[in-house]
Coordinates of C-alpha atoms in Angstrom, one line a residue:
M1 CA 178.9 127.6 -73.7
T2 CA 178.7 124.1 -74.9
V3 CA 179.0 121.1 -72.7
T4 CA 180.6 118.3 -74.2
A5 CA 179.5 114.5 -73.7
T6 CA 182.5 113.7 -71.9
S7 CA 182.5 116.6 -69.2
V8 CA 179.8 115.2 -67.3
G9 CA 179.4 111.5 -65.9
Q10 CA 182.9 110.5 -66.4
S11 CA 183.5 107.0 -65.1
D12 CA 184.8 107.3 -61.1
P13 CA 188.4 106.2 -60.7
M14 CA 187.2 102.9 -59.1
P15 CA 184.1 100.9 -59.4
P16 CA 181.2 102.4 -57.2
Q17 CA 181.1 99.1 -55.1
A18 CA 185.0 98.5 -54.5
A19 CA 185.5 101.2 -51.8
P20 CA 182.4 100.0 -49.6
S21 CA 183.3 96.2 -50.4
A22 CA 186.7 96.9 -48.6
W23 CA 185.4 98.7 -46.0
R24 CA 182.9 95.8 -45.1
R25 CA 185.8 93.2 -45.1
W26 CA 188.0 95.4 -43.0
L27 CA 185.0 95.5 -40.6
V28 CA 184.4 91.7 -40.6
R29 CA 188.0 91.1 -40.0
F30 CA 188.3 94.0 -37.1
V31 CA 184.8 94.1 -35.3
P32 CA 185.0 90.2 -34.1
A33 CA 188.9 90.6 -33.1
A34 CA 188.1 93.9 -31.1
A35 CA 184.8 92.2 -29.5
A36 CA 187.0 89.3 -28.5
V37 CA 189.9 91.2 -26.8
L38 CA 187.0 93.6 -25.2
S39 CA 185.0 90.6 -23.8
G40 CA 188.3 89.3 -22.7
L41 CA 188.8 92.3 -20.7
L42 CA 185.1 92.0 -19.2
L43 CA 186.0 88.9 -18.0
Y44 CA 189.2 90.4 -16.1
V45 CA 186.9 93.2 -14.3
S46 CA 184.7 90.4 -13.1
F47 CA 187.8 89.2 -10.8
P48 CA 189.1 90.8 -7.4
P49 CA 189.6 93.3 -6.1
R50 CA 186.5 94.2 -8.0
T51 CA 183.1 92.5 -6.9
L52 CA 181.5 92.5 -10.1
W53 CA 181.6 88.7 -10.4
W54 CA 178.4 88.7 -12.6
L55 CA 180.2 90.4 -15.5
A56 CA 181.5 87.2 -16.5
L57 CA 178.3 85.9 -17.7
P58 CA 178.1 88.6 -20.4
A59 CA 181.8 88.0 -20.9
F60 CA 181.0 84.6 -22.2
A61 CA 177.8 85.7 -23.7
V62 CA 179.9 87.9 -26.1
F63 CA 182.6 85.0 -26.4
A64 CA 179.5 82.7 -27.6
L65 CA 178.2 85.2 -30.1
L66 CA 181.7 85.5 -31.6
L67 CA 182.4 81.9 -32.0
R68 CA 178.9 80.1 -32.9
G69 CA 179.0 78.8 -36.6
R70 CA 182.7 79.9 -37.1
S71 CA 185.6 77.7 -38.3
W72 CA 187.8 76.0 -35.6
K73 CA 190.6 78.4 -37.3
A74 CA 188.4 81.3 -36.7
G75 CA 187.5 80.2 -33.1
L76 CA 191.7 79.3 -32.8
G77 CA 192.3 83.2 -33.5
L78 CA 189.2 85.0 -31.5
G79 CA 190.0 82.4 -28.7
Y80 CA 193.5 83.5 -28.6
L81 CA 192.5 87.1 -28.4
F82 CA 190.1 86.6 -26.0
G83 CA 192.7 85.0 -23.7
L84 CA 195.0 87.7 -24.0
G85 CA 192.2 90.3 -23.2
F86 CA 191.7 88.4 -20.0
L87 CA 195.2 87.2 -19.3
L88 CA 197.1 90.3 -20.1
P89 CA 195.6 92.5 -17.4
L90 CA 194.8 89.7 -14.7
L91 CA 198.6 88.9 -14.8
V92 CA 200.2 92.4 -14.6
W93 CA 201.6 91.6 -11.4
T94 CA 203.9 89.4 -12.5
G95 CA 206.1 92.3 -13.9
V96 CA 205.9 94.6 -11.3
E97 CA 209.5 94.1 -9.9
V98 CA 211.1 91.9 -13.1
G99 CA 209.9 94.1 -16.0
P100 CA 207.3 93.5 -18.8
G101 CA 209.1 91.0 -20.3
P102 CA 208.0 87.7 -18.2
W103 CA 204.6 89.0 -17.6
I104 CA 204.0 89.4 -21.5
A105 CA 205.5 85.9 -22.1
L106 CA 203.4 84.1 -19.4
A107 CA 200.0 85.7 -20.6
V108 CA 201.1 84.9 -24.3
I109 CA 201.7 81.3 -23.6
E110 CA 198.6 80.9 -21.1
A111 CA 196.5 82.4 -24.1
V112 CA 197.3 79.5 -26.0
F113 CA 195.0 77.3 -23.9
V114 CA 192.3 79.6 -24.6
A115 CA 192.7 79.9 -27.9
L116 CA 192.6 76.1 -28.0
V117 CA 189.5 76.4 -26.2
G118 CA 187.9 78.8 -28.8
A119 CA 188.7 76.2 -31.6
G120 CA 186.5 73.7 -29.8
V121 CA 184.0 75.9 -29.1
A122 CA 183.6 76.9 -32.5
A123 CA 183.5 73.2 -33.3
V124 CA 180.7 72.0 -31.2
S125 CA 178.7 74.9 -31.5
K126 CA 176.8 73.6 -34.5
L127 CA 175.7 70.5 -32.2
P128 CA 172.5 70.0 -30.3
G129 CA 172.9 71.3 -26.8
W130 CA 176.0 73.0 -27.7
P131 CA 176.2 74.9 -24.4
V132 CA 177.1 72.1 -22.5
W133 CA 179.8 70.9 -24.5
A134 CA 181.4 74.2 -25.0
A135 CA 181.3 75.1 -21.1
A136 CA 183.0 71.6 -20.7
L137 CA 185.7 72.7 -22.8
W138 CA 186.3 75.4 -21.0
T139 CA 186.7 73.6 -17.8
A140 CA 188.9 70.9 -19.7
G141 CA 191.2 74.1 -20.9
E142 CA 191.3 75.0 -17.1
A143 CA 192.4 71.5 -16.4
A144 CA 195.2 71.3 -18.8
R145 CA 196.3 74.9 -17.9
A146 CA 196.5 73.6 -14.2
R147 CA 198.9 70.8 -15.2
V148 CA 201.3 72.2 -18.1
P149 CA 203.9 73.5 -18.8
F150 CA 206.0 73.2 -15.5
S151 CA 203.4 71.6 -13.4
G152 CA 200.8 74.1 -14.4
F153 CA 199.5 77.6 -13.7
P154 CA 195.6 77.5 -12.7
W155 CA 195.6 81.4 -11.9
G156 CA 192.5 82.7 -13.4
K157 CA 190.3 79.9 -13.1
I158 CA 186.8 81.4 -13.5
A159 CA 186.0 79.9 -9.9
F160 CA 188.2 82.1 -8.5
G161 CA 186.3 85.4 -9.9
Q162 CA 183.1 84.0 -7.8
A163 CA 183.9 84.4 -4.0
D164 CA 181.1 87.1 -4.0
G165 CA 178.8 85.6 -6.4
V166 CA 175.7 83.4 -6.2
F167 CA 177.5 80.2 -7.7
L168 CA 179.7 80.0 -4.6
P169 CA 177.9 77.2 -3.0
L170 CA 178.8 75.1 -6.1
A171 CA 182.5 74.9 -4.8
A172 CA 181.2 72.7 -2.0
L173 CA 179.4 70.7 -4.3
G174 CA 182.1 69.7 -7.0
G175 CA 185.1 72.2 -6.2
T176 CA 186.3 74.9 -8.6
P177 CA 185.8 72.5 -12.0
V178 CA 182.0 72.8 -11.2
L179 CA 181.8 76.2 -10.0
G180 CA 183.6 77.4 -13.1
F181 CA 181.8 75.1 -15.4
A182 CA 178.3 76.4 -14.2
V183 CA 179.1 80.2 -14.5
V184 CA 180.3 79.5 -17.9
L185 CA 177.4 77.5 -19.0
C186 CA 175.2 80.3 -17.5
G187 CA 177.0 82.5 -19.9
F188 CA 176.7 80.6 -23.3
G189 CA 173.1 79.8 -22.2
L190 CA 172.4 83.7 -21.6
Y191 CA 173.4 83.8 -25.6
E192 CA 171.6 81.0 -26.8
L193 CA 168.5 82.8 -25.1
A194 CA 169.1 86.1 -26.5
R195 CA 170.0 84.7 -30.2
V196 CA 166.6 82.5 -30.0
S197 CA 164.6 85.7 -29.2
L198 CA 166.0 87.8 -31.8
E199 CA 165.3 85.0 -34.4
A200 CA 161.9 85.0 -33.2
R201 CA 161.2 88.5 -33.5
R202 CA 162.7 88.7 -36.8
T203 CA 161.0 85.5 -38.4
G204 CA 158.1 85.3 -36.1
T205 CA 159.1 81.4 -35.4
V206 CA 160.4 80.1 -31.9
R207 CA 163.0 77.4 -32.2
R208 CA 161.5 75.5 -29.1
V209 CA 164.4 73.2 -28.6
A210 CA 167.2 75.9 -29.1
A211 CA 164.9 77.9 -26.3
A212 CA 165.0 75.3 -24.0
V213 CA 168.8 74.5 -24.1
G214 CA 169.1 78.3 -23.7
A215 CA 166.8 78.6 -20.6
L216 CA 168.1 75.3 -19.1
G217 CA 171.7 76.3 -19.6
V218 CA 170.7 79.8 -17.1
A219 CA 168.5 78.1 -15.0
V220 CA 170.2 74.8 -14.2
P221 CA 173.6 76.7 -12.6
L222 CA 171.1 78.8 -10.8
V223 CA 169.0 76.2 -9.3
A224 CA 172.0 74.2 -8.3
A225 CA 173.7 76.9 -6.9
V226 CA 170.4 77.8 -4.4
A227 CA 170.0 73.5 -3.9
A228 CA 174.0 73.5 -2.7
R229 CA 173.6 76.2 -0.1
P230 CA 172.9 73.7 2.7
L231 CA 176.4 72.3 2.2
V232 CA 177.9 75.8 3.1
S233 CA 177.9 75.9 7.0
D234 CA 180.2 77.8 9.5
T235 CA 178.7 75.7 12.5
A236 CA 181.5 74.2 14.9
E237 CA 181.6 70.5 14.8
D238 CA 184.5 69.9 16.8
G239 CA 184.8 72.8 19.1
T240 CA 186.5 76.0 18.3
A241 CA 190.1 77.3 18.5
T242 CA 191.3 80.7 19.0
V243 CA 194.0 81.7 16.3
A244 CA 196.4 84.4 16.2
V245 CA 197.4 85.6 12.4
V246 CA 200.6 87.7 12.7
Q247 CA 201.5 90.0 10.1
G248 CA 204.8 91.6 10.7
N249 CA 205.6 93.7 7.5
V250 CA 208.7 94.3 5.5
P251 CA 210.9 97.2 5.6
R252 CA 210.5 98.0 2.0
L253 CA 208.4 96.8 -0.9
G254 CA 209.6 94.8 -4.0
L255 CA 212.3 92.2 -4.2
D256 CA 214.9 94.1 -2.2
F257 CA 213.1 93.1 0.7
N258 CA 214.9 89.8 0.7
S259 CA 218.3 91.8 1.5
Q260 CA 216.5 92.6 5.0
R261 CA 215.7 89.0 6.0
R262 CA 216.7 89.7 9.7
A263 CA 214.6 92.7 9.8
V264 CA 211.8 90.6 8.4
L265 CA 212.4 88.2 11.4
D266 CA 212.4 90.9 14.1
Y267 CA 209.4 92.6 12.6
H268 CA 207.4 89.2 13.0
A269 CA 208.9 88.4 16.3
R270 CA 208.2 92.3 17.5
E271 CA 204.6 91.9 16.5
T272 CA 204.0 88.6 18.3
E273 CA 205.4 90.0 21.5
R274 CA 203.3 93.0 21.1
L275 CA 200.2 90.9 21.1
A276 CA 201.4 88.9 24.0
A277 CA 201.9 92.1 25.7
A278 CA 197.9 92.9 24.7
V279 CA 196.8 89.4 26.0
D280 CA 198.8 89.9 29.4
A281 CA 196.9 93.4 29.6
G282 CA 193.4 91.9 29.0
R283 CA 193.3 93.8 25.6
A284 CA 193.2 90.5 23.5
E285 CA 192.1 87.0 23.8
R286 CA 194.7 84.6 24.4
P287 CA 195.3 82.5 21.1
D288 CA 195.6 78.6 21.1
I289 CA 197.5 79.0 17.9
V290 CA 199.8 81.4 16.1
L291 CA 200.3 81.6 12.3
W292 CA 203.3 83.5 10.9
P293 CA 203.2 83.7 7.2
E294 CA 205.7 82.4 4.3
N295 CA 209.3 83.7 4.6
S296 CA 209.0 85.4 8.1
S297 CA 212.0 83.9 8.7
D298 CA 214.4 83.8 5.7
I299 CA 217.2 83.1 8.2
D300 CA 217.5 79.3 8.9
P301 CA 216.9 78.9 12.4
F302 CA 218.1 75.2 12.8
T303 CA 221.8 76.6 11.5
N304 CA 221.3 80.1 12.9
A305 CA 221.4 80.5 16.5
D306 CA 220.4 84.2 16.5
A307 CA 217.2 83.3 14.4
R308 CA 216.3 80.6 16.7
A309 CA 216.8 82.7 20.0
V310 CA 214.3 85.1 18.2
I311 CA 211.7 82.7 17.4
D312 CA 212.1 81.2 20.7
R313 CA 211.6 84.7 22.8
A314 CA 208.5 85.4 20.8
A315 CA 207.0 81.8 21.1
R316 CA 207.6 82.0 24.8
A317 CA 206.1 85.4 24.8
I318 CA 202.6 84.4 23.5
G319 CA 202.8 80.9 25.3
A320 CA 201.4 79.0 22.2
P321 CA 202.4 76.8 19.3
V322 CA 203.8 79.0 16.1
S323 CA 203.9 78.0 12.7
V324 CA 207.1 79.8 11.2
G325 CA 207.8 80.1 7.6
A326 CA 211.3 79.9 7.1
V327 CA 214.0 79.2 4.3
V328 CA 215.8 76.0 5.3
G329 CA 218.9 74.1 4.0
K330 CA 218.7 70.5 4.5
D331 CA 221.2 67.7 3.0
G332 CA 222.2 70.3 0.2
K333 CA 218.4 71.2 -0.4
L334 CA 217.3 74.4 -0.3
L335 CA 213.3 74.2 1.3
N336 CA 210.5 76.6 1.6
E337 CA 209.4 75.3 5.1
Q338 CA 206.8 75.8 7.7
V339 CA 208.2 75.0 11.3
L340 CA 206.0 74.1 13.9
W341 CA 207.4 75.9 16.8
D342 CA 206.7 74.5 20.4
P343 CA 207.0 77.5 23.0
A344 CA 208.8 75.1 25.4
K345 CA 210.4 72.4 23.1
G346 CA 211.2 74.6 20.1
P347 CA 210.8 73.1 16.4
V348 CA 208.8 70.0 16.7
D349 CA 207.6 69.5 13.1
T350 CA 207.8 70.8 9.4
Y351 CA 206.0 71.0 6.5
D352 CA 208.0 71.4 3.0
K353 CA 206.2 73.4 0.1
R354 CA 205.4 70.9 -2.5
Q355 CA 204.0 73.3 -5.4
I356 CA 206.9 75.5 -5.9
Q357 CA 206.7 78.2 -8.6
P358 CA 208.6 78.1 -11.8
F359 CA 210.6 81.1 -12.4
G360 CA 210.2 82.1 -8.8
E361 CA 211.5 79.4 -6.8
Y362 CA 213.1 77.3 -9.2
L363 CA 214.2 78.0 -12.7
P364 CA 213.3 75.8 -15.7
L365 CA 215.5 75.9 -18.9
R366 CA 217.9 77.7 -16.6
S367 CA 220.6 78.1 -19.9
L368 CA 218.2 79.2 -22.2
V369 CA 216.6 81.9 -19.8
G370 CA 220.5 82.7 -19.0
A371 CA 221.2 83.3 -22.6
I372 CA 218.1 85.7 -22.8
N373 CA 218.7 87.6 -20.1
D374 CA 221.3 86.6 -17.3
E375 CA 219.7 89.1 -14.7
W376 CA 216.9 86.6 -14.6
T377 CA 219.0 83.8 -13.5
S378 CA 220.5 85.8 -10.7
M379 CA 217.3 86.2 -9.2
V380 CA 216.9 82.4 -8.7
R381 CA 220.6 81.3 -7.8
Q382 CA 219.5 78.0 -6.3
D383 CA 216.6 76.1 -7.0
F384 CA 214.1 75.1 -4.3
S385 CA 213.3 71.3 -3.7
R386 CA 209.6 70.0 -3.6
G387 CA 208.3 68.4 -0.4
T388 CA 206.4 65.2 -0.8
E389 CA 203.9 64.9 2.0
P390 CA 201.1 67.0 3.0
G391 CA 201.5 69.4 5.9
V392 CA 198.9 68.8 8.7
F393 CA 200.4 70.3 12.1
T394 CA 198.6 69.4 15.6
M395 CA 198.6 72.5 17.3
A396 CA 196.9 72.8 20.8
G397 CA 195.1 69.6 19.8
T398 CA 193.8 71.2 16.4
G399 CA 194.8 69.7 12.9
V400 CA 196.0 72.7 10.9
G401 CA 196.6 72.2 7.2
L402 CA 199.2 74.1 5.4
V403 CA 198.8 75.3 2.0
T404 CA 201.8 77.6 1.1
C405 CA 201.0 80.6 -1.1
Y406 CA 201.1 79.5 -4.6
E407 CA 199.7 76.0 -3.6
A408 CA 196.1 77.6 -3.1
A409 CA 195.6 77.7 -6.8
F410 CA 196.0 73.9 -7.0
D411 CA 193.0 71.8 -6.0
W412 CA 195.2 68.8 -4.9
A413 CA 197.1 70.6 -2.7
V414 CA 194.4 71.9 -0.5
R415 CA 192.2 68.7 -0.7
D416 CA 195.4 66.6 0.7
T417 CA 195.5 68.7 3.8
V418 CA 191.8 68.1 4.6
T419 CA 191.8 64.5 4.0
D420 CA 194.8 64.3 6.0
G421 CA 192.9 65.5 9.1
A422 CA 192.7 69.3 8.9
Q423 CA 190.3 70.9 10.9
L424 CA 191.3 74.2 9.8
I425 CA 193.7 75.6 6.6
S426 CA 196.3 78.2 6.7
V427 CA 197.7 79.5 3.9
P428 CA 200.9 81.6 4.6
S429 CA 201.9 83.8 2.2
N430 CA 204.6 86.5 0.9
N431 CA 203.5 89.1 -1.3
A432 CA 205.8 91.7 -0.6
T433 CA 207.2 91.3 -4.1
F434 CA 204.3 92.4 -5.8
G435 CA 203.8 95.8 -4.0
R436 CA 200.2 97.0 -3.8
S437 CA 199.1 95.1 -6.8
E438 CA 196.0 93.0 -7.3
M439 CA 197.6 89.9 -6.8
T440 CA 197.0 89.6 -3.1
H441 CA 193.2 90.3 -3.5
Q442 CA 193.2 87.5 -6.4
Q443 CA 194.8 85.2 -3.8
L444 CA 192.7 86.0 -1.0
A445 CA 189.5 85.2 -3.4
M446 CA 191.0 81.9 -3.8
S447 CA 191.1 81.0 -0.2
R448 CA 187.7 82.0 0.1
V449 CA 186.9 79.6 -2.4
R450 CA 188.8 77.0 -0.8
A451 CA 186.9 77.5 2.5
V452 CA 183.3 77.0 1.1
E453 CA 184.8 74.0 -1.2
H454 CA 186.1 72.1 2.1
S455 CA 184.0 73.7 4.7
R456 CA 186.9 74.8 6.7
T457 CA 188.2 78.0 8.5
V458 CA 191.0 79.6 6.2
T459 CA 193.4 81.9 7.7
V460 CA 195.8 83.9 5.5
P461 CA 198.7 85.2 7.2
V462 CA 200.7 87.5 4.7
T463 CA 204.0 89.3 5.2
S464 CA 202.8 92.5 4.1
G465 CA 199.0 92.1 3.6
V466 CA 196.1 91.4 3.1
S467 CA 196.1 89.2 5.9
A468 CA 192.8 87.9 7.0
I469 CA 190.7 85.4 8.7
I470 CA 188.0 83.5 6.5
M471 CA 184.7 81.6 7.8
P472 CA 183.8 78.2 6.4
D473 CA 180.9 80.0 4.4
G474 CA 183.6 82.0 3.0
T475 CA 183.1 85.3 4.5
V476 CA 186.2 87.4 5.5
S477 CA 185.5 88.1 9.2
Q478 CA 188.8 90.1 9.8
K479 CA 191.6 91.3 7.5
T480 CA 194.6 93.8 7.7
G481 CA 195.6 96.7 5.5
M482 CA 198.7 96.2 3.4
F483 CA 202.1 97.1 4.5
V484 CA 201.4 97.7 8.1
A485 CA 202.0 95.5 11.4
D486 CA 199.0 94.2 12.7
S487 CA 197.6 91.0 14.2
L488 CA 194.1 89.2 13.9
V489 CA 192.8 87.1 17.0
Q490 CA 189.5 85.3 16.6
E491 CA 187.7 82.3 17.8
V492 CA 186.8 79.9 14.8
P493 CA 184.9 76.6 14.2
L494 CA 186.7 73.6 13.8
R495 CA 185.0 71.0 11.5
S496 CA 185.9 67.8 10.3
S497 CA 183.1 66.6 8.0
R498 CA 183.9 66.4 4.1
T499 CA 181.9 68.1 1.3
P500 CA 181.1 66.1 -1.5
A501 CA 183.9 68.4 -3.4
T502 CA 186.2 66.9 -0.8
R503 CA 185.0 63.2 -1.0
L504 CA 184.9 63.4 -4.9
G505 CA 188.1 65.1 -5.4
V506 CA 189.3 65.0 -9.2
L507 CA 186.1 62.9 -10.2
P508 CA 183.9 66.1 -11.4
E509 CA 186.7 67.6 -13.6
V510 CA 187.5 64.2 -15.3
A511 CA 183.8 64.1 -15.9
L512 CA 183.7 67.4 -17.6
V513 CA 186.8 66.5 -19.5
L514 CA 185.1 63.5 -20.9
V515 CA 182.0 65.4 -21.7
A516 CA 184.1 68.1 -23.6
A517 CA 185.8 64.8 -25.5
G518 CA 182.5 63.6 -26.2
G519 CA 181.6 67.1 -28.0
L520 CA 184.8 67.2 -29.9
G521 CA 184.1 63.7 -31.2
W522 CA 180.6 63.9 -32.0
A523 CA 181.7 67.5 -34.0
A524 CA 184.5 65.7 -35.7
V525 CA 182.1 62.9 -36.9
T526 CA 179.4 65.4 -38.0
G527 CA 181.9 67.1 -40.0
V528 CA 183.1 63.9 -41.8
R529 CA 179.6 62.8 -42.5
G530 CA 178.9 66.4 -43.9
R531 CA 181.5 66.5 -46.3
T532 CA 181.1 62.8 -47.5
R533 CA 177.4 64.0 -48.4
R534 CA 178.9 66.9 -50.4

């Protein structure tokens, strides 16, 4: 048989290197994108109810790996994917009752801030000492996210995932900005150490300056956290008070609990009267202060005689002042109000919630939202109005600062109560609309960070759980289950000293934002000079 020259060794239908090159191009695009999403997911896993706070460090190390040396445009895209990987699962509770639309829209919008941080980190990653500039940029992104749009949404600040972590004492030093900055810096420092080590193994040369930057990026936050521990104390400075946190529960989960407003009020009155019976029988300590949750009386007790009688009866039974969460109409305004109820005098003081929740307590862009889905506008028929003054009730001689639910996420709203004389803080909340989601655990972690930040006992009365009493060192001394009626009674320390974080207020955040701006400015100048030389 004859074999012709053309029967063997014919050319392939495509050049030998074409398929591998296409495959490599696909990998170059896909792998970093997938890694950005997965590292964002890793950051989410570091948040409560899990106690895996340390996972934030490798999450930011991978984030640094993805961004270092890239263009700002690549950083923008990878930062956005990192933000989606983090925020989509973190905020899933926002769609529990209203569907996936608002949840996805919120995460998509909030991830834009992370995208801008990613672009900035990529830009400064070529500078000496880049982990410092990059970590400051993350803090600047959180600062922006806490203020815009619609007065901001600080949920998911890195500090709020560190209630069980070794960095927590830094909250007392400089608040949530310093705590979050330290965690991010440590993660970026870990990456820099790993990068320098691998490069030294490959080349046999150690870049000492880069190694020092990485080592300091890890060591300084850890050493600072240890040095800040003396700022954390649960010692009583102004004596003690016995507080009772009442969780009455709700008739059913979800948004429909609002149709059972009288039942919710009756449940909280009944639990308070049950506690009073236990006190009279010697089975519980008599409280000096009784704290009810937000929305424990959605019936206005100032205009409804039945509601007033129910609260009066409960307050007289327990024989102590009660802080009642009520929805109140006043001068044509709708207010989310805490009412100080004296067992003998009735209502004697009020606090109106100042940081109200967009799309929950008021509806921005109402006509536009109605055009998209008119069912959403029906959920917020009338907008709540904002209060203007910090709330500190004097209850049995104790200054009790009021921080209503969503306000606990905002640095200024908590600090104002302490500078206005709060010796302990109460965070009355209503989480019934979010079912058994992670929301209540995330919010409880915020209160733990606030306890350390301002060195105050923090009580968390919630309609349906988890209610808790938190010591000034951030430990949870008592807590309830979810969707059960219960009450917590405990003698807690009262404190009046101010931590550095309380005294400094917004200054640490401003300083870090200026550092971030300085890094971006330096990177811009360096980039212009580089193009000029070419």
